[in-house]
């Protein structure tokens, strides 16, 4: 099997080093996802830039994490589920929401559940939504802007989830307490 490097500040290509240094300042460590993406500085820059843009969306931290974690679960990304569980906890997302996202169960808040269902439909149907699905999220109190921002969050997770799949990124110590195993991995055991 082909292995991918987990770069350090010393081994990373020059174009990736400033991004890794910013991550070190922000998190106190360089996440293995970033260290792996450093192999191709353009994907690292794309991912971090898109992440900053997604943070500007007209969505709460909870709503952004619903979009991100739903995509992580659907894509079976164990690294990102653990990382975003930790980020959700740090960001004040309610435990009942985090548990629902990790276990693929309904979120008790009907508006947030409508957002989760929209994200599921968007991911599973590769962007093809029915009028019924669109009307359901609008009726829950979201807007057309929200629908487009779900696409943005889904694109962000495609970059990280696919990278983690092919690189088999090692989980950082900071996220180990929130390890998650995809149902597909469990079935294979």
Coordinates of N, CA and C in Angstrom, one line a residue:
X1 N 0.8 -1.2 0.0 CA 0.0 0.0 0.0 C 0.9 1.3 0.0
X2 N 0.4 2.3 -0.7 CA 1.2 3.5 -0.7 C 0.9 4.3 0.6
X3 N 2.0 4.8 1.2 CA 1.9 5.5 2.4 C 2.1 7.0 2.1
X4 N 1.5 7.8 2.9 CA 1.6 9.3 2.8 C 2.3 9.8 4.0
X5 N 3.1 10.8 3.8 CA 3.9 11.4 4.9 C 3.0 12.2 5.8
X6 N 3.4 12.2 7.1 CA 2.8 13.1 8.1 C 4.0 14.1 8.3
X7 N 3.9 15.2 7.7 CA 5.0 16.2 7.7 C 5.1 16.9 9.1
X8 N 6.3 17.3 9.3 CA 6.6 18.2 10.4 C 6.9 19.6 9.9
X9 N 7.1 20.6 10.7 CA 7.5 21.9 10.2 C 8.9 21.8 9.5
X10 N 9.7 20.9 9.8 CA 11.0 20.7 9.2 C 10.9 20.0 7.8
X11 N 10.0 19.0 7.7 CA 9.9 18.3 6.5 C 8.9 18.8 5.4
X12 N 8.0 19.6 5.9 CA 6.9 20.1 5.0 C 7.5 21.0 3.8
X13 N 6.9 20.9 2.7 CA 7.2 21.8 1.6 C 7.1 23.3 2.0
X14 N 8.0 24.1 1.5 CA 8.0 25.5 1.9 C 6.7 26.2 1.9
X15 N 5.9 25.9 0.9 CA 4.6 26.6 0.8 C 3.6 26.2 1.9
X16 N 3.8 25.0 2.5 CA 2.9 24.6 3.5 C 3.3 25.1 4.9
X17 N 4.6 25.4 5.1 CA 5.1 25.8 6.4 C 4.3 26.9 7.1
X18 N 4.0 28.0 6.4 CA 3.3 29.1 7.1 C 1.9 28.6 7.6
X19 N 1.3 27.8 6.9 CA 0.0 27.3 7.3 C 0.1 26.3 8.5
X20 N 1.1 25.5 8.5 CA 1.4 24.6 9.7 C 1.8 25.4 10.9
X21 N 2.5 26.5 10.7 CA 2.9 27.4 11.8 C 1.7 28.0 12.4
X22 N 0.7 28.5 11.5 CA -0.5 29.1 12.0 C -1.3 28.0 12.8
X23 N -1.4 26.8 12.3 CA -2.1 25.8 13.1 C -1.5 25.5 14.4
X24 N -0.1 25.5 14.5 CA 0.6 25.3 15.8 C 0.2 26.4 16.7
X25 N 0.2 27.6 16.3 CA -0.2 28.8 17.1 C -1.7 28.6 17.6
X26 N -2.6 28.2 16.7 CA -4.0 28.2 17.0 C -4.4 27.0 17.9
X27 N -3.8 25.9 17.7 CA -4.2 24.6 18.4 C -3.2 24.2 19.4
X28 N -1.9 24.7 19.4 CA -0.9 24.2 20.2 C -0.2 22.9 19.7
X29 N -0.7 22.4 18.6 CA 0.0 21.3 17.9 C -0.5 21.4 16.4
X30 N 0.2 20.7 15.6 CA -0.2 20.6 14.1 C -1.0 19.3 14.0
X31 N -2.3 19.5 13.7 CA -3.1 18.3 13.5 C -2.6 17.4 12.3
X32 N -2.7 16.1 12.5 CA -2.2 15.2 11.5 C -2.8 15.4 10.2
X33 N -4.1 15.8 10.1 CA -4.7 16.1 8.9 C -3.9 17.2 8.1
X34 N -3.6 18.2 8.8 CA -2.8 19.3 8.2 C -1.4 18.8 7.8
X35 N -0.8 18.0 8.6 CA 0.5 17.5 8.4 C 0.5 16.6 7.2
X36 N -0.6 15.9 6.9 CA -0.7 15.0 5.8 C -1.0 15.8 4.5
X37 N -1.9 16.8 4.6 CA -2.2 17.7 3.5 C -1.0 18.5 3.0
X38 N -0.1 18.7 3.9 CA 1.1 19.5 3.6 C 1.9 18.9 2.4
X39 N 1.7 17.7 2.1 CA 2.4 17.1 1.0 C 2.0 17.8 -0.3
X40 N 0.8 18.3 -0.4 CA 0.3 19.1 -1.5 C -0.2 20.5 -0.9
X41 N 0.7 21.4 -0.8 CA 0.3 22.7 -0.1 C -1.0 23.3 -0.7
X42 N -1.3 23.1 -1.9 CA -2.5 23.6 -2.4 C -3.8 23.1 -1.8
X43 N -3.8 21.8 -1.4 CA -5.0 21.2 -0.8 C -5.0 21.8 0.7
X44 N -3.9 21.9 1.3 CA -3.8 22.4 2.7 C -4.3 23.9 2.7
X45 N -3.9 24.7 1.7 CA -4.3 26.0 1.6 C -5.8 26.1 1.3
X46 N -6.3 25.2 0.4 CA -7.7 25.2 0.0 C -8.5 24.8 1.2
X47 N -8.1 23.8 2.0 CA -8.9 23.3 3.1 C -9.0 24.4 4.2
X48 N -7.8 25.0 4.5 CA -7.8 26.0 5.6 C -8.6 27.2 5.2
X49 N -8.4 27.6 4.0 CA -9.1 28.8 3.5 C -10.6 28.6 3.5
X50 N -11.1 27.4 2.9 CA -12.5 27.1 2.9 C -13.1 27.0 4.3
X51 N -12.3 26.5 5.2 CA -12.7 26.4 6.6 C -13.0 27.8 7.2
X52 N -12.1 28.7 6.9 CA -12.2 30.1 7.4 C -13.5 30.7 6.8
X53 N -13.7 30.4 5.5 CA -14.9 31.0 4.8 C -16.2 30.3 5.4
X54 N -16.2 29.0 5.7 CA -17.3 28.4 6.3 C -17.6 28.9 7.6
X55 N -16.6 29.3 8.4 CA -16.8 29.9 9.7 C -17.6 31.2 9.6
X56 N -17.6 31.9 8.4 CA -18.3 33.1 8.2 C -19.7 32.9 7.8
X57 N -20.1 31.7 7.6 CA -21.5 31.4 7.2 C -22.5 31.9 8.2
X58 N -23.7 32.2 7.8 CA -24.8 32.7 8.6 C -25.4 31.5 9.4
X59 N -24.5 30.8 10.1 CA -24.9 29.6 10.9 C -24.2 29.7 12.2
X60 N -24.9 29.1 13.2 CA -24.3 29.0 14.6 C -23.2 27.9 14.6
X61 N -22.4 27.9 15.6 CA -21.4 26.8 15.8 C -22.1 25.5 15.7
X62 N -23.2 25.3 16.4 CA -23.9 24.1 16.4 C -24.4 23.7 15.0
X63 N -24.9 24.6 14.3 CA -25.4 24.3 12.9 C -24.2 23.9 12.0
X64 N -23.1 24.6 12.1 CA -22.0 24.3 11.3 C -21.5 22.9 11.6
X65 N -21.4 22.5 12.9 CA -21.0 21.2 13.3 C -22.0 20.1 12.9
X66 N -23.2 20.4 12.9 CA -24.2 19.5 12.4 C -23.9 19.1 10.9
X67 N -23.6 20.1 10.1 CA -23.3 19.9 8.7 C -22.0 19.1 8.6
X68 N -21.0 19.5 9.3 CA -19.7 18.9 9.2 C -19.7 17.4 9.7
X69 N -20.3 17.2 10.9 CA -20.3 15.9 11.5 C -21.2 14.9 10.7
X70 N -22.3 15.5 10.2 CA -23.2 14.6 9.4 C -22.5 14.1 8.2
X71 N -21.7 15.0 7.5 CA -20.9 14.5 6.4 C -19.8 13.6 6.8
X72 N -19.2 13.9 7.9 CA -18.1 12.9 8.4 C -18.7 11.5 8.6
X73 N -19.9 11.5 9.2 CA -20.5 10.2 9.5 C -20.9 9.5 8.2
X74 N -21.5 10.2 7.3 CA -21.9 9.6 6.0 C -20.7 9.1 5.2
X75 N -19.6 9.8 5.3 CA -18.4 9.5 4.5 C -17.5 8.5 5.3
X76 N -18.0 8.1 6.5 CA -17.2 7.1 7.3 C -15.8 7.6 7.8
X77 N -15.7 8.9 8.0 CA -14.4 9.5 8.4 C -14.2 9.4 9.9
X78 N -13.5 8.4 10.3 CA -13.2 8.3 11.8 C -12.4 9.4 12.4
X79 N -11.4 9.8 11.6 CA -10.5 10.9 12.1 C -11.4 12.2 12.3
X80 N -12.2 12.6 11.3 CA -12.9 13.8 11.4 C -14.1 13.7 12.4
X81 N -14.6 12.5 12.6 CA -15.7 12.4 13.7 C -15.1 12.7 15.0
X82 N -13.9 12.1 15.3 CA -13.3 12.3 16.6 C -12.9 13.8 16.7
X83 N -12.3 14.3 15.7 CA -11.8 15.7 15.8 C -13.0 16.7 16.0
X84 N -14.1 16.5 15.2 CA -15.2 17.4 15.3 C -16.0 17.2 16.5
X85 N -16.0 16.0 17.1 CA -16.6 15.8 18.4 C -15.9 16.7 19.4
X86 N -14.6 16.7 19.4 CA -13.8 17.5 20.3 C -14.0 19.0 20.1
X87 N -14.0 19.4 18.8 CA -14.3 20.8 18.5 C -15.7 21.2 18.9
X88 N -16.7 20.3 18.7 CA -18.0 20.6 19.1 C -18.1 20.8 20.7
X89 N -17.5 19.9 21.4 CA -17.4 20.1 22.8 C -16.8 21.4 23.2
X90 N -15.7 21.7 22.6 CA -15.0 23.0 22.9 C -15.9 24.2 22.5
X91 N -16.7 24.0 21.5 CA -17.5 25.1 20.9 C -18.9 25.3 21.6
X92 N -19.2 24.4 22.6 CA -20.4 24.6 23.4 C -21.6 23.9 22.7
X93 N -21.4 23.0 21.8 CA -22.5 22.3 21.2 C -23.1 21.3 22.3
X94 N -24.4 21.3 22.4 CA -25.0 20.4 23.4 C -24.7 19.0 23.2
X95 N -24.5 18.3 24.3 CA -24.1 16.9 24.3 C -25.1 16.0 23.6
X96 N -26.4 16.4 23.7 CA -27.5 15.6 23.1 C -27.4 15.7 21.5
X97 N -26.9 16.8 21.1 CA -26.7 17.0 19.6 C -25.5 16.2 19.1
X98 N -24.4 16.3 19.9 CA -23.2 15.5 19.5 C -23.5 14.0 19.5
X99 N -24.2 13.6 20.5 CA -24.5 12.1 20.6 C -25.4 11.7 19.4
X100 N -26.4 12.5 19.1 CA -27.2 12.2 17.9 C -26.4 12.1 16.6
X101 N -25.5 13.1 16.5 CA -24.7 13.1 15.3 C -23.8 11.9 15.2
X102 N -23.2 11.5 16.3 CA -22.3 10.3 16.3 C -23.0 9.0 16.1
X103 N -24.3 9.0 16.6 CA -25.1 7.7 16.6 C -26.1 7.7 15.4
X104 N -26.2 8.7 14.6 CA -27.2 8.8 13.5 C -28.6 8.6 14.1
X105 N -28.9 9.4 15.1 CA -30.2 9.4 15.6 C -30.8 10.9 15.5
X106 N -32.0 11.0 15.7 CA -32.7 12.4 15.5 C -32.2 13.3 16.6
X107 N -32.0 14.6 16.2 CA -31.7 15.6 17.2 C -33.0 16.1 17.7
X108 N -33.2 16.2 19.1 CA -34.4 16.6 19.7 C -35.0 17.9 19.2
X109 N -34.2 18.9 18.8 CA -34.6 20.2 18.3 C -35.0 20.0 16.9
X110 N -36.3 20.2 16.5 CA -36.8 20.0 15.2 C -36.2 20.8 14.1
X111 N -35.8 22.0 14.4 CA -35.1 22.9 13.4 C -33.8 22.3 13.1
X112 N -33.0 22.0 14.1 CA -31.7 21.4 13.9 C -31.8 20.0 13.2
X113 N -32.8 19.3 13.5 CA -33.0 18.0 12.8 C -33.3 18.2 11.4
X114 N -34.0 19.2 11.0 CA -34.3 19.5 9.6 C -33.0 19.8 8.9
X115 N -32.1 20.5 9.5 CA -30.8 20.8 8.9 C -30.0 19.5 8.7
X116 N -30.0 18.6 9.7 CA -29.3 17.4 9.6 C -29.9 16.5 8.4
X117 N -31.2 16.5 8.3 CA -31.9 15.8 7.3 C -31.5 16.4 5.9
X118 N -31.5 17.7 5.8 CA -31.1 18.3 4.5 C -29.6 17.9 4.2
X119 N -28.8 17.9 5.1 CA -27.4 17.5 4.9 C -27.3 16.1 4.4
X120 N -28.0 15.2 5.1 CA -28.1 13.8 4.7 C -28.5 13.7 3.2
X121 N -29.6 14.4 2.9 CA -30.2 14.3 1.5 C -29.2 14.8 0.5
X122 N -28.6 15.9 0.8 CA -27.6 16.5 -0.1 C -26.4 15.6 -0.4
X123 N -25.9 15.0 0.7 CA -24.7 14.1 0.6 C -25.2 12.8 -0.2
X124 N -26.2 12.2 0.2 CA -26.6 10.9 -0.3 C -27.1 11.0 -1.8
X125 N -27.7 12.2 -2.1 CA -28.2 12.4 -3.5 C -27.3 13.2 -4.3
X126 N -26.0 13.4 -3.9 CA -25.0 14.1 -4.7 C -25.5 15.5 -5.1
X127 N -26.2 16.2 -4.2 CA -26.7 17.5 -4.5 C -28.1 17.6 -5.2
X128 N -28.6 16.5 -5.5 CA -30.0 16.5 -6.1 C -31.0 16.5 -5.0
X129 N -31.6 17.6 -4.8 CA -32.7 17.7 -3.8 C -34.0 17.9 -4.4
X130 N -35.0 17.2 -3.8 CA -36.4 17.4 -4.3 C -37.0 18.7 -3.8
X131 N -38.1 19.1 -4.4 CA -38.8 20.3 -3.9 C -39.2 20.1 -2.5
X132 N -39.7 18.8 -2.2 CA -40.1 18.5 -0.8 C -39.0 18.7 0.2
X133 N -37.8 18.2 -0.1 CA -36.7 18.4 0.8 C -36.3 19.8 1.0
X134 N -36.4 20.6 -0.1 CA -36.1 22.1 0.0 C -37.1 22.7 0.8
X135 N -38.4 22.5 0.6 CA -39.5 23.1 1.3 C -39.5 22.7 2.8
X136 N -39.0 21.5 3.1 CA -39.0 21.1 4.5 C -38.0 21.9 5.3
X137 N -36.8 22.2 4.7 CA -35.8 23.0 5.5 C -36.3 24.5 5.5
X138 N -36.9 24.9 4.5 CA -37.4 26.3 4.5 C -38.5 26.4 5.6
X139 N -39.4 25.5 5.6 CA -40.5 25.5 6.6 C -40.0 25.4 8.0
X140 N -38.8 24.8 8.2 CA -38.2 24.7 9.6 C -37.6 26.0 10.0
X141 N -37.5 27.0 9.1 CA -37.0 28.3 9.5 C -35.7 28.7 8.9
X142 N -35.2 27.8 8.0 CA -33.9 28.1 7.3 C -34.2 28.8 6.0
X143 N -33.2 29.2 5.3 CA -33.3 30.0 4.0 C -32.6 29.3 2.9
X144 N -32.8 29.9 1.7 CA -32.0 29.4 0.5 C -30.5 29.5 0.8
X145 N -30.1 30.6 1.5 CA -28.7 30.8 1.8 C -28.2 29.6 2.6
X146 N -29.0 29.1 3.5 CA -28.6 28.0 4.3 C -28.3 26.8 3.5
X147 N -29.2 26.5 2.5 CA -29.0 25.4 1.6 C -27.7 25.5 0.9
X148 N -27.3 26.7 0.4 CA -26.1 26.8 -0.3 C -24.9 26.7 0.7
X149 N -25.1 27.1 1.9 CA -24.0 27.0 2.9 C -23.8 25.5 3.3
X150 N -24.9 24.7 3.3 CA -24.7 23.3 3.5 C -23.8 22.7 2.4
X151 N -24.0 23.2 1.2 CA -23.1 22.7 0.1 C -21.7 23.1 0.4
X152 N -21.4 24.3 0.9 CA -20.1 24.7 1.2 C -19.5 23.8 2.3
X153 N -20.2 23.5 3.3 CA -19.7 22.6 4.4 C -19.5 21.2 3.9
X154 N -20.3 20.7 3.0 CA -20.1 19.4 2.4 C -18.9 19.4 1.6
X155 N -18.6 20.4 0.8 CA -17.3 20.5 0.0 C -16.1 20.5 0.9
X156 N -16.2 21.2 2.0 CA -15.1 21.2 3.0 C -14.8 19.8 3.5
X157 N -15.9 19.1 3.8 CA -15.7 17.7 4.4 C -15.2 16.8 3.3
X158 N -15.5 17.0 2.1 CA -15.0 16.1 1.0 C -13.5 16.2 1.0
X159 N -12.9 17.4 1.1 CA -11.5 17.5 1.1 C -10.8 16.8 2.3
X160 N -11.3 16.9 3.5 CA -10.7 16.3 4.6 C -11.0 14.8 4.7
X161 N -12.3 14.4 4.5 CA -12.7 13.0 4.6 C -11.9 12.2 3.6
X162 N -11.8 12.6 2.3 CA -11.2 11.8 1.3 C -9.7 11.8 1.5
X163 N -9.1 12.9 2.0 CA -7.7 12.8 2.4 C -7.4 11.8 3.4
X164 N -8.2 11.8 4.5 CA -8.0 10.8 5.6 C -8.2 9.4 5.1
X165 N -9.2 9.2 4.2 CA -9.4 7.8 3.7 C -8.2 7.3 3.0
X166 N -7.6 8.1 2.1 CA -6.5 7.5 1.3 C -5.2 7.5 2.0
X167 N -5.0 8.5 3.0 CA -3.8 8.6 3.7 C -3.8 7.8 5.0
X168 N -5.0 7.3 5.4 CA -5.2 6.6 6.7 C -4.5 7.4 7.8
X169 N -4.9 8.7 7.9 CA -4.3 9.7 8.9 C -4.5 9.1 10.3
X170 N -3.4 9.2 11.0 CA -3.4 8.8 12.4 C -4.1 9.8 13.3
X171 N -4.9 9.4 14.2 CA -5.6 10.2 15.1 C -4.7 10.9 16.1
X172 N -4.9 12.2 16.2 CA -4.0 13.0 17.1 C -4.4 12.7 18.6
X173 N -3.5 12.8 19.5 CA -3.7 12.5 20.9 C -4.9 13.4 21.4
X174 N -5.0 14.6 20.9 CA -6.0 15.5 21.4 C -7.4 15.0 21.1
X175 N -7.6 14.1 20.2 CA -8.9 13.6 19.8 C -9.2 12.2 20.2
X176 N -8.2 11.5 20.8 CA -8.3 10.1 21.1 C -9.5 9.8 22.0
X177 N -9.8 10.7 22.9 CA -10.9 10.4 23.9 C -12.2 10.4 23.2
X178 N -12.3 10.9 22.0 CA -13.6 10.9 21.2 C -13.5 10.0 20.0
X179 N -12.7 8.9 20.1 CA -12.6 8.0 19.0 C -14.0 7.5 18.6
X180 N -14.1 7.4 17.3 CA -15.4 6.9 16.7 C -15.1 5.9 15.6
X181 N -15.9 4.8 15.6 CA -15.7 3.8 14.6 C -16.9 3.8 13.7
X182 N -16.6 3.8 12.4 CA -17.8 3.8 11.4 C -18.4 2.5 11.4
X183 N -19.8 2.4 11.2 CA -20.5 1.2 11.2 C -19.9 0.2 10.1
X184 N -19.3 0.7 9.0 CA -18.7 -0.1 8.0 C -17.5 -0.8 8.5
X185 N -16.7 -0.1 9.3 CA -15.5 -0.7 9.9 C -15.9 -1.8 10.9
X186 N -16.9 -1.5 11.7 CA -17.4 -2.4 12.7 C -17.9 -3.7 12.1
X187 N -18.6 -3.6 10.9 CA -19.1 -4.7 10.2 C -18.0 -5.6 9.6
X188 N -16.9 -5.0 9.2 CA -15.8 -5.7 8.6 C -15.0 -6.5 9.6
X189 N -15.1 -6.2 10.9 CA -14.3 -6.9 11.9 C -14.9 -8.2 12.3

